[in-house]
JSON list of C-alpha atoms in Angstrom, two decimals:
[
{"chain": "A", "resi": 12, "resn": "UNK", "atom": "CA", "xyz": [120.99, -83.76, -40.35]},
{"chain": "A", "resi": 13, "resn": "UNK", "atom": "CA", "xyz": [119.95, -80.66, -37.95]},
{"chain": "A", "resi": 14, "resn": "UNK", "atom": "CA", "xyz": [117.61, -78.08, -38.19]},
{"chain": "A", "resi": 15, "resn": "UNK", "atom": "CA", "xyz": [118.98, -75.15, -36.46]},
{"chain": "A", "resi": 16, "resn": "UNK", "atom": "CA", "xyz": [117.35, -71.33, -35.72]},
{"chain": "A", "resi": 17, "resn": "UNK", "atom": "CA", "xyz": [118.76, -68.81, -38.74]},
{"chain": "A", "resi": 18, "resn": "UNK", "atom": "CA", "xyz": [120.73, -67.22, -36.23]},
{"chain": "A", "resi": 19, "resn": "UNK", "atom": "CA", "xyz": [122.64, -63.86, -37.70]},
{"chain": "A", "resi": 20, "resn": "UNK", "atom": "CA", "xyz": [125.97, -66.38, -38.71]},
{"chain": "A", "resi": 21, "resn": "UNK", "atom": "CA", "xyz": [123.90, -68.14, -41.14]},
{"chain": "A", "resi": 22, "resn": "UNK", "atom": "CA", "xyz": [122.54, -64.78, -42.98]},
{"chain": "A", "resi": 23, "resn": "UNK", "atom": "CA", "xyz": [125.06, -64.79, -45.23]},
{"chain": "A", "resi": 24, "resn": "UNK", "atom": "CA", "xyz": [124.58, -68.51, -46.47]},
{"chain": "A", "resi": 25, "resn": "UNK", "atom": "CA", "xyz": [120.90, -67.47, -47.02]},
{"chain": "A", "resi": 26, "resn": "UNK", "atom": "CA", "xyz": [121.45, -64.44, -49.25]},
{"chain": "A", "resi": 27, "resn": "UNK", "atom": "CA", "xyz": [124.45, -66.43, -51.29]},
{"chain": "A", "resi": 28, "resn": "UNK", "atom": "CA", "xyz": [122.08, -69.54, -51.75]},
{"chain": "A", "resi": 29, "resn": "UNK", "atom": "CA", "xyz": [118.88, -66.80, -52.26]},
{"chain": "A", "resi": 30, "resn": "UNK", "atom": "CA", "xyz": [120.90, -65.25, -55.22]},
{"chain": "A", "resi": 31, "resn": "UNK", "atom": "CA", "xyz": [122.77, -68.34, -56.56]},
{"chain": "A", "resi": 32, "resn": "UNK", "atom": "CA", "xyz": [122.56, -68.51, -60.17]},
{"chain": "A", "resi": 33, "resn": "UNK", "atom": "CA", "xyz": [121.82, -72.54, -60.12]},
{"chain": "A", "resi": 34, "resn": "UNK", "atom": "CA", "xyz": [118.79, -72.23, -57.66]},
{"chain": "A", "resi": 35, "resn": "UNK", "atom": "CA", "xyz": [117.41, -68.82, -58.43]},
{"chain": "A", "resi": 36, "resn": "UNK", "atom": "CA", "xyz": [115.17, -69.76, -61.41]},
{"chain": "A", "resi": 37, "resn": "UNK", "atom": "CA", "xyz": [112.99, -71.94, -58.52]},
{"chain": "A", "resi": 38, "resn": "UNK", "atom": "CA", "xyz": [111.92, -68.55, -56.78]},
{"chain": "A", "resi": 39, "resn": "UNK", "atom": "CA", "xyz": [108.50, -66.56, -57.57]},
{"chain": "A", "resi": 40, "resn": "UNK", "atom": "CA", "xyz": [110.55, -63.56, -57.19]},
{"chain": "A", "resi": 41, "resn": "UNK", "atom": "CA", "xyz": [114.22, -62.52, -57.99]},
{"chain": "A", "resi": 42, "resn": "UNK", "atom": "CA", "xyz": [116.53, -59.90, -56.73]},
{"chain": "A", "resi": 43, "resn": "UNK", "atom": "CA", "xyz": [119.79, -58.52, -56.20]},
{"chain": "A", "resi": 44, "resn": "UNK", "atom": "CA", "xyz": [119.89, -58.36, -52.23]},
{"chain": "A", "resi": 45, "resn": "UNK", "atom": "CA", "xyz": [122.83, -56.47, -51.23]},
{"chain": "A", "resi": 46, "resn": "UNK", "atom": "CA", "xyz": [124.43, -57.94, -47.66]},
{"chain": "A", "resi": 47, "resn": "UNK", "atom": "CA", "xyz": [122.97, -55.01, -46.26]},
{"chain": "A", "resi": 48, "resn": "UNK", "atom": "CA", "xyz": [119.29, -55.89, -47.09]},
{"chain": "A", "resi": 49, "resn": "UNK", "atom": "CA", "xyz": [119.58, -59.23, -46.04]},
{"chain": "A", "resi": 50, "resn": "UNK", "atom": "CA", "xyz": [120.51, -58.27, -42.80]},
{"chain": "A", "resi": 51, "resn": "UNK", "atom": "CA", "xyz": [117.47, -55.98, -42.25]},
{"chain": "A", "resi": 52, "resn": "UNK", "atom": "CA", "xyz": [114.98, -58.53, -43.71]},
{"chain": "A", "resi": 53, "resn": "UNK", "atom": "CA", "xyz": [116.61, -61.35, -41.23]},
{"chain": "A", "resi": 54, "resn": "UNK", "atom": "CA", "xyz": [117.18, -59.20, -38.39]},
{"chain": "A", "resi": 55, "resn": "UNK", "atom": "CA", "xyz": [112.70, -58.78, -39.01]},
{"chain": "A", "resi": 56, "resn": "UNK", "atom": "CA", "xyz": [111.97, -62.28, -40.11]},
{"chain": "A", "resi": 57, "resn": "UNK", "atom": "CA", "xyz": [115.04, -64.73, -38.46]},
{"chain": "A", "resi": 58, "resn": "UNK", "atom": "CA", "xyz": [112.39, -66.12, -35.94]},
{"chain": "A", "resi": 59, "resn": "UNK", "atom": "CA", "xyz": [110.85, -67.49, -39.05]},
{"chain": "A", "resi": 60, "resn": "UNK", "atom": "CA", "xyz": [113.54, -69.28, -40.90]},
{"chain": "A", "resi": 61, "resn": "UNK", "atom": "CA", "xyz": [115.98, -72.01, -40.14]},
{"chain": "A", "resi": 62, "resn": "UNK", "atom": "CA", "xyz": [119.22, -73.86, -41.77]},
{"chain": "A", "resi": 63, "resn": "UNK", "atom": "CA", "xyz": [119.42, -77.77, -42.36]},
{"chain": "A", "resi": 64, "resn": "UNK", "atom": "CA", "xyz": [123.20, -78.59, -41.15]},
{"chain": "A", "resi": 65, "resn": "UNK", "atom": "CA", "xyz": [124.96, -81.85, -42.55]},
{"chain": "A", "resi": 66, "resn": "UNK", "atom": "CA", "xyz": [127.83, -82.22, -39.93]},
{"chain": "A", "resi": 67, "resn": "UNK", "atom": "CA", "xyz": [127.79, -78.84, -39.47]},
{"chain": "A", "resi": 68, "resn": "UNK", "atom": "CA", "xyz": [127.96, -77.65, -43.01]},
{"chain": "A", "resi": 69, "resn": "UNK", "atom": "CA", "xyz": [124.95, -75.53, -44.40]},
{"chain": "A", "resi": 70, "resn": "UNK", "atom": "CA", "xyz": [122.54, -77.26, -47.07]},
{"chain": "A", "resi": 71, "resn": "UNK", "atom": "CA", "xyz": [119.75, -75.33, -46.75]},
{"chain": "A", "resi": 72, "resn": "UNK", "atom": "CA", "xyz": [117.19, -72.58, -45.76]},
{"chain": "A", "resi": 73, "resn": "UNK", "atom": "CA", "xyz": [113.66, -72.95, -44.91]},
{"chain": "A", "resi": 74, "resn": "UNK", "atom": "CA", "xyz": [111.17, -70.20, -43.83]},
{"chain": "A", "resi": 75, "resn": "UNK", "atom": "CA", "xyz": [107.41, -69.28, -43.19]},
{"chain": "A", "resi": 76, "resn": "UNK", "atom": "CA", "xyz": [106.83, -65.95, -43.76]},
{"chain": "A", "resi": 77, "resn": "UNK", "atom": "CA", "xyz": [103.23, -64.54, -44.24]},
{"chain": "A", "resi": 78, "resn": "UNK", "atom": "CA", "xyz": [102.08, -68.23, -43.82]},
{"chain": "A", "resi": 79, "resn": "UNK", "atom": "CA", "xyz": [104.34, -68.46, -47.02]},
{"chain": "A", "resi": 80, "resn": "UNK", "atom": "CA", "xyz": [107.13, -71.20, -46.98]},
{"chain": "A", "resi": 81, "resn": "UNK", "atom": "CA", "xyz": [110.45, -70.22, -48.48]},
{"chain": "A", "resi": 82, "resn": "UNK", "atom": "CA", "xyz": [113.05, -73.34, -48.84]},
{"chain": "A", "resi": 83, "resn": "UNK", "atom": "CA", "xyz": [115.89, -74.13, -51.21]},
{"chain": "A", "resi": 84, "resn": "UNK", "atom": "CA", "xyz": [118.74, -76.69, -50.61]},
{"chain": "A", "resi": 85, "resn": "UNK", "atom": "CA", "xyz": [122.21, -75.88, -51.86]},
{"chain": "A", "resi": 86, "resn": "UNK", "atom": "CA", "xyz": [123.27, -77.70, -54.82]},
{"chain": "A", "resi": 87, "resn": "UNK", "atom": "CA", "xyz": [125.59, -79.83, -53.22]},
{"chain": "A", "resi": 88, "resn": "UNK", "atom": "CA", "xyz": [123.05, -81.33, -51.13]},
{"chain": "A", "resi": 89, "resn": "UNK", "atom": "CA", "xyz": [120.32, -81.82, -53.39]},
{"chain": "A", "resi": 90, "resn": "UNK", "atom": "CA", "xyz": [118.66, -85.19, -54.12]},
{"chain": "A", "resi": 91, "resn": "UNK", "atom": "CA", "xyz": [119.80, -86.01, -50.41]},
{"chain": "A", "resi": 92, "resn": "UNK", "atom": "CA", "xyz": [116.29, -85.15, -48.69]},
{"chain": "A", "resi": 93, "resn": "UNK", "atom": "CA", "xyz": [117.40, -82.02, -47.36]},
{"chain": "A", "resi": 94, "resn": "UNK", "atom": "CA", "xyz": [114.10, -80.37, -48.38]},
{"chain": "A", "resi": 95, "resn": "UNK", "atom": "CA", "xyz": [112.09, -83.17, -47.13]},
{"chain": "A", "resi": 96, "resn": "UNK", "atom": "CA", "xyz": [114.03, -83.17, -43.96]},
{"chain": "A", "resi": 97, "resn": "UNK", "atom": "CA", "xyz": [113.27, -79.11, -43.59]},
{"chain": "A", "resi": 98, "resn": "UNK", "atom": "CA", "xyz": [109.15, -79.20, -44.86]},
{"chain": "A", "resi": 99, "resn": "UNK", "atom": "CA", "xyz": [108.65, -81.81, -42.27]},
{"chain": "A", "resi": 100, "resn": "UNK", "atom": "CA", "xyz": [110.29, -79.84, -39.50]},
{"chain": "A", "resi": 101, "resn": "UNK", "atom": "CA", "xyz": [108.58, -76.68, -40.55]},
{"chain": "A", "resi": 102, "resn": "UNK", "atom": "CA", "xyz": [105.25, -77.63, -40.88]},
{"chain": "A", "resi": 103, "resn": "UNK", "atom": "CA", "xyz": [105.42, -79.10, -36.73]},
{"chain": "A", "resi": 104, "resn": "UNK", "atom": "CA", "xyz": [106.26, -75.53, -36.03]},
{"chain": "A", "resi": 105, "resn": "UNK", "atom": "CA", "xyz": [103.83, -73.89, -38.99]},
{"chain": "A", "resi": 106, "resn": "UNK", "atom": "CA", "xyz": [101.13, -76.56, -39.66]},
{"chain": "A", "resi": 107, "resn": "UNK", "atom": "CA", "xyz": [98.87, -73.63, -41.44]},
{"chain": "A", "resi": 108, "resn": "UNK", "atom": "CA", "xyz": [102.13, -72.49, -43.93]},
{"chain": "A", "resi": 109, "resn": "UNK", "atom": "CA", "xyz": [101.87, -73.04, -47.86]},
{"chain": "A", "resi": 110, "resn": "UNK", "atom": "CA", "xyz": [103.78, -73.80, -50.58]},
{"chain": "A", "resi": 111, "resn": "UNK", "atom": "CA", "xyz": [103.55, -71.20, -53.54]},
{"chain": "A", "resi": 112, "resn": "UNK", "atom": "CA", "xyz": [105.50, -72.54, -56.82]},
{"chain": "A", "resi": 113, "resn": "UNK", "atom": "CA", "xyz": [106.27, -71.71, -59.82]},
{"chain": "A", "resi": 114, "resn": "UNK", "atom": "CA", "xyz": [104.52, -74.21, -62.34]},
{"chain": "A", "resi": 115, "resn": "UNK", "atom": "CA", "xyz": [107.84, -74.46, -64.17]},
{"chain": "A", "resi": 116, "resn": "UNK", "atom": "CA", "xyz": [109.51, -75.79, -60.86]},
{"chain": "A", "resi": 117, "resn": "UNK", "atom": "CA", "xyz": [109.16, -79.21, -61.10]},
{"chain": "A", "resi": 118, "resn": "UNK", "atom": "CA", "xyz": [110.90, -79.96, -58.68]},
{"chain": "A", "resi": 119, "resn": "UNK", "atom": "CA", "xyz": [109.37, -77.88, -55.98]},
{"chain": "A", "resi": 120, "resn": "UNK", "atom": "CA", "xyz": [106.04, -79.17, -56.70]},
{"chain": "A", "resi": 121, "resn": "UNK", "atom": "CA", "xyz": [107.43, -83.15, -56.14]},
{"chain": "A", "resi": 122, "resn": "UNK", "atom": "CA", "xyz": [108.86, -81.67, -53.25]},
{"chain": "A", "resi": 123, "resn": "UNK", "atom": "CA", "xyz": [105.56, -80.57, -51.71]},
{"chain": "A", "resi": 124, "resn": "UNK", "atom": "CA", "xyz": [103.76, -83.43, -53.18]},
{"chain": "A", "resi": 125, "resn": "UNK", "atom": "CA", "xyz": [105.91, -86.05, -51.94]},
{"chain": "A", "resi": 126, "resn": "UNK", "atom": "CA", "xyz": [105.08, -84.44, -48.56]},
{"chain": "A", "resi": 127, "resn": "UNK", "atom": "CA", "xyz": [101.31, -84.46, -48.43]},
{"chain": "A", "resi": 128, "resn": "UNK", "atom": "CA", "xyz": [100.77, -81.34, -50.11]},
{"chain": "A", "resi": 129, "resn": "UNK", "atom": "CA", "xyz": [97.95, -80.44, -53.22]},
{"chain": "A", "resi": 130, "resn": "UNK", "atom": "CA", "xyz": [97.71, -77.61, -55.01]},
{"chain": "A", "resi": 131, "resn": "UNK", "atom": "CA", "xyz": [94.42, -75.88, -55.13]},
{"chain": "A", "resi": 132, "resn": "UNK", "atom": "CA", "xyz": [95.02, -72.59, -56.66]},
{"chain": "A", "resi": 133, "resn": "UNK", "atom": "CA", "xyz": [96.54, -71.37, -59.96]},
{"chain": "A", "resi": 134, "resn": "UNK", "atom": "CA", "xyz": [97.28, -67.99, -60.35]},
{"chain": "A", "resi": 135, "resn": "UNK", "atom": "CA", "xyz": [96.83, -66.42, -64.22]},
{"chain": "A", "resi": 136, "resn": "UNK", "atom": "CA", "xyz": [98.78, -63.70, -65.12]},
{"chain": "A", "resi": 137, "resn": "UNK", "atom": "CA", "xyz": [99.25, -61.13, -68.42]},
{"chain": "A", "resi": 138, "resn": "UNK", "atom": "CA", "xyz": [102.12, -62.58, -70.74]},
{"chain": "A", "resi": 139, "resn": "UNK", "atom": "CA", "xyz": [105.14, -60.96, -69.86]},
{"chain": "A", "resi": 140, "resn": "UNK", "atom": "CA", "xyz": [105.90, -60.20, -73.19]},
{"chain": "A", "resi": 141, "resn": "UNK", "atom": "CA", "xyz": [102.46, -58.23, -73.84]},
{"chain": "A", "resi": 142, "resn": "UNK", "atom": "CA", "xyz": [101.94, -59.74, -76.81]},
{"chain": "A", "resi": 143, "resn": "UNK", "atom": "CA", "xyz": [98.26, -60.85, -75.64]},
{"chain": "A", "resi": 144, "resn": "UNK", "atom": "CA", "xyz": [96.59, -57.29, -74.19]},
{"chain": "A", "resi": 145, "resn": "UNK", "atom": "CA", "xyz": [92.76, -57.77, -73.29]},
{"chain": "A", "resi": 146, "resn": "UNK", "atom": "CA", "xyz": [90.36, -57.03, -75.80]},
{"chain": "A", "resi": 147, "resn": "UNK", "atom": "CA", "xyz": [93.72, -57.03, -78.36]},
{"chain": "A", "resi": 148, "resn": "UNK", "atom": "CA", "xyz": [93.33, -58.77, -81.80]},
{"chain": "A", "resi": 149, "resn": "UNK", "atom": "CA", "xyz": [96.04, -61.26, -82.75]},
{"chain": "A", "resi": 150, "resn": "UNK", "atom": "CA", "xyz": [97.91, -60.37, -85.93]},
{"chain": "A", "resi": 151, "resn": "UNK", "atom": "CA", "xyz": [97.57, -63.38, -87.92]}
]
């Protein structure tokens, strides 16, 4: 396994794993990123992200952006310690980056557990369905 820079060859991979229906439920925040986005948001941020390699084959992404780590292993490769393999490797390069997960992601947050991370901050936000509006009465 190699961790290699996110050089422009790999943006592709990034945006097809980034949008992949099997993995995209794991992200904060979804999107349709057309191949010309990508290639404006790596062409700011590539310095900041790299791609795990399994004899040569793509199985990953990792990033720090913000101080914010973005990783996901393709599906193939999962349960192999791809993601282990890339949070290690990251964190020599960003030891101040953190992990922000969803709480529904379990396996993110074994991931980053499993690697000497804690949490120490949960975020509350409104109900996405509105049903529950401050200072709103529930209709029993």
């Amino acid at each position: 396994m190699k961790l290699e820079p996110c050089t422009e060859p790999f943006w592709e991979f990034v945006r097809a794993l980034r949008t992949d229906p099997r993995v995209i439920g794991g992200f904060i925040e979804t999107a349709d990123v057309t191949p010309e986005q990508q290639k404006r948001y790596m062409a700011a941020h590539w310095q900041n992200y790299f791609i795990a390699t399994i004899d040569g084959v793509p199985a990953g992404f990792i990033g720090s952006v913000d101080g914010d780590i973005r990783v996901c292993t393709h599906p193939d490769f999962q349960r192999r310690g791809v993601a282990s393999f890339m949070l290690r490797e990251l964190m020599r390069r960003f030891p101040d980056a953190v992990g922000k997960v969803k709480m529904e992601n379990e396996a993110s947050r074994k991931l980053f557990e499993a690697n000497g991370f804690r949490p120490r901050y949960v975020i509350y936000e409104p109900d996405q369905q509105g049903s529950r509006r401050c200072g709103a009465v529930p209709n029993d």
